[in-house]
Coordinates of C-alpha atoms in Angstrom, one line a residue:
X1 CA 0.0 0.0 0.0
X2 CA 2.8 2.5 1.0
X3 CA 4.6 1.8 -2.3
X4 CA 1.4 2.6 -4.3
X5 CA 0.8 5.7 -2.3
X6 CA 4.4 6.9 -2.8
X7 CA 4.1 6.3 -6.5
X8 CA 0.9 8.3 -6.6
X9 CA 2.6 11.2 -4.6
X10 CA 5.6 11.2 -6.9
X11 CA 3.4 11.4 -10.0
X12 CA 1.4 14.2 -8.5
X13 CA 4.5 16.1 -7.8
X14 CA 5.7 15.5 -11.3
X15 CA 2.4 16.9 -12.7
X16 CA 2.9 20.0 -10.6
X17 CA 6.5 20.5 -11.8
X18 CA 7.8 20.2 -8.2
X19 CA 11.5 20.6 -7.7
X20 CA 13.0 19.0 -4.6
X21 CA 14.8 21.6 -2.3
X22 CA 18.2 20.7 -0.9
X23 CA 18.0 19.6 2.8
X24 CA 21.0 21.2 4.4
X25 CA 20.5 19.1 7.6
X26 CA 21.8 16.0 5.7
X27 CA 25.2 17.6 5.4
X28 CA 27.5 16.2 2.6
X29 CA 24.7 13.8 1.4
X30 CA 22.3 16.7 0.8
X31 CA 23.0 16.9 -3.0
X32 CA 22.9 13.2 -3.5
X33 CA 19.6 12.9 -1.6
X34 CA 18.1 15.8 -3.5
X35 CA 19.0 14.3 -6.9
X36 CA 17.7 10.8 -5.9
X37 CA 14.4 12.3 -4.8
X38 CA 14.1 14.4 -7.9
X39 CA 14.9 11.3 -10.1
X40 CA 12.0 9.4 -8.4
X41 CA 9.7 12.3 -9.3
X42 CA 10.9 12.7 -12.9
X43 CA 10.6 9.0 -13.6
X44 CA 7.3 8.5 -11.9
X45 CA 4.3 7.1 -13.8
X46 CA 0.6 7.4 -12.9
X47 CA -1.0 4.4 -11.3
X48 CA -2.4 1.9 -13.7
X49 CA -6.1 0.9 -13.4
X50 CA -5.0 -2.4 -11.8
X51 CA -2.8 -0.6 -9.3
X52 CA -5.6 1.9 -8.5
X53 CA -8.0 -1.0 -7.9
X54 CA -5.4 -2.7 -5.6
X55 CA -4.9 0.6 -3.7
X56 CA -8.6 0.9 -3.1
X57 CA -8.9 -2.7 -1.9
X58 CA -5.9 -2.3 0.5
X59 CA -7.4 0.9 1.9
X60 CA -10.6 -0.9 2.8
X61 CA -8.8 -3.8 4.5
X62 CA -7.0 -1.7 7.1
X63 CA -8.3 -0.6 10.5
X64 CA -10.1 2.5 9.2
X65 CA -12.2 2.7 12.3
X66 CA -9.1 3.2 14.5
X67 CA -8.1 6.8 15.2
X68 CA -4.8 8.2 16.4
X69 CA -6.4 8.5 19.8
X70 CA -7.3 4.7 19.8
X71 CA -3.7 3.9 18.7
X72 CA -2.3 6.0 21.6
X73 CA -4.6 4.4 24.1
X74 CA -3.5 1.0 22.8
X75 CA 0.2 1.9 23.2
X76 CA -0.4 3.3 26.7
X77 CA -2.3 0.2 27.7
X78 CA 0.5 -2.0 26.4
X79 CA 2.9 0.0 28.5
X80 CA 0.7 -0.3 31.6
X81 CA -0.2 -4.0 31.4
X82 CA 2.4 -5.6 29.1
X83 CA 1.9 -6.7 25.6
X84 CA 0.4 -10.1 26.6
X85 CA -2.5 -8.9 28.8
X86 CA -5.0 -8.3 26.0
X87 CA -8.0 -8.4 28.4
X88 CA -6.8 -5.4 30.4
X89 CA -5.6 -3.6 27.3
X90 CA -9.0 -4.0 25.7
X91 CA -10.6 -2.4 28.8
X92 CA -8.3 0.7 28.4
X93 CA -9.1 1.3 24.7
X94 CA -12.4 3.1 24.8
X95 CA -15.1 2.2 22.3
X96 CA -13.4 -1.0 21.1
X97 CA -14.6 -4.5 21.8
X98 CA -12.1 -7.1 23.2
X99 CA -12.3 -8.9 19.8
X100 CA -11.4 -5.7 17.9
X101 CA -8.4 -5.0 20.2
X102 CA -7.3 -8.6 19.9
X103 CA -7.4 -8.5 16.1
X104 CA -5.6 -5.1 16.1
X105 CA -3.0 -6.3 18.5
X106 CA -2.2 -9.4 16.3
X107 CA -1.7 -7.2 13.3
X108 CA 0.2 -4.5 15.2
X109 CA 2.8 -7.0 16.6
X110 CA 3.1 -8.6 13.2
X111 CA 3.7 -5.4 11.3
X112 CA 5.0 -2.9 14.0
X113 CA 8.5 -2.9 12.3
X114 CA 6.9 -0.9 9.5
X115 CA 6.2 2.1 11.7
X116 CA 8.5 5.1 11.5
X117 CA 8.8 5.7 15.2
X118 CA 8.8 2.0 16.3
X119 CA 12.0 2.5 18.3
X120 CA 10.3 5.1 20.5
X121 CA 7.1 3.1 20.9
X122 CA 9.0 -0.1 21.8
X123 CA 11.1 1.7 24.3
X124 CA 8.0 3.1 25.9
X125 CA 6.3 -0.4 26.1
X126 CA 9.5 -2.1 27.3
X127 CA 9.9 0.6 30.1
X128 CA 6.4 -0.3 31.2
X129 CA 7.1 -4.0 31.1
X130 CA 10.2 -3.5 33.1
X131 CA 8.2 -1.7 35.8
X132 CA 5.7 -4.6 35.8
X133 CA 8.6 -7.1 36.3
X134 CA 10.1 -5.0 39.1
X135 CA 6.7 -4.8 40.9
X136 CA 6.3 -8.6 40.5
X137 CA 9.8 -9.1 41.9
X138 CA 9.2 -6.9 44.9
X139 CA 5.9 -8.6 45.6
X140 CA 7.6 -12.0 45.5
X141 CA 10.3 -10.8 47.9
X142 CA 7.7 -9.3 50.2
X143 CA 5.7 -12.5 50.2
X144 CA 8.8 -14.5 51.0
X145 CA 9.7 -12.2 53.9
X146 CA 6.2 -12.4 55.4
X147 CA 6.1 -16.2 55.0
X148 CA 9.0 -16.5 57.4
X149 CA 7.0 -15.3 60.4
X150 CA 3.8 -16.6 62.0
X151 CA 3.1 -13.2 63.5
X152 CA 4.9 -10.6 61.3
X153 CA 3.3 -7.6 63.0
X154 CA 5.4 -8.6 66.1
X155 CA 8.2 -10.7 64.8
X156 CA 9.3 -9.0 61.6
X157 CA 12.8 -7.6 61.8
X158 CA 14.0 -4.8 59.5
X159 CA 17.7 -4.4 59.0
X160 CA 18.5 -0.7 58.4
X161 CA 22.3 -0.8 57.9
X162 CA 24.4 2.0 59.1
X163 CA 22.3 5.0 58.0
X164 CA 19.0 4.4 59.9
X165 CA 17.0 7.6 60.0
X166 CA 15.7 8.8 63.4
X167 CA 12.3 9.9 62.0
X168 CA 10.5 6.6 62.3
X169 CA 10.5 3.7 64.8
X170 CA 10.9 0.1 63.8
X171 CA 7.3 -0.6 65.0
X172 CA 6.0 2.0 62.5
X173 CA 8.1 0.6 59.7
X174 CA 7.0 -3.0 60.6
X175 CA 3.3 -1.9 60.5
X176 CA 3.7 -0.2 57.1
X177 CA 5.5 -3.3 55.6
X178 CA 2.9 -5.7 57.0
X179 CA 0.0 -3.5 55.9
X180 CA 1.5 -3.1 52.4
X181 CA 1.6 -6.9 52.2
X182 CA -1.9 -7.3 53.6
X183 CA -3.5 -4.8 51.2
X184 CA -1.6 -6.1 48.3
X185 CA 1.6 -4.5 47.0
X186 CA 0.5 -4.8 43.4
X187 CA -2.8 -2.9 43.8
X188 CA -3.0 0.4 42.0
X189 CA -4.1 2.6 44.9
X190 CA -2.4 0.8 47.8
X191 CA -0.4 3.8 49.0
X192 CA -3.6 6.0 49.3
X193 CA -5.2 3.2 51.4
X194 CA -2.1 3.1 53.6
X195 CA -2.7 6.7 54.6

């Protein structure tokens, strides 16, 4: 589809008599890039009837009912829940059914390498997935620590090292750690509930 659209754009520019300006940001390659782009315009041909038909068919096969807003919600949800949690991702993409999100997700992950800013998008999603992994790791460590004690509210020992602050007592810290475990470390609003 992109090749057909490019061909159509090049021919349109040719019909206008468009001349490619030199992009000075490219440095020493500027003239070479300018000539290459101008050559593509000069040698362009209009789409044949068959290519025009193919373009129309391809345009109707895409996700035409997905807006940029839907796409951004999809990316944010992937960052928040990880790429495999389609059920929660579908809940975050407003106005789309879980089936639509599942279908979109399959095509997105199959063809994401075609996007221009995929590096930025992948970095964003991977940062979110790293946070998910870190929370899961902390939760496992907290569960393991609590499992060592029959009565953690009384028996739990916290080792502070050499730089223990004088603002809080061990009883208060023990209470916070135990309540964090009891309420569920991985819950979204656990810190508000602790207050």
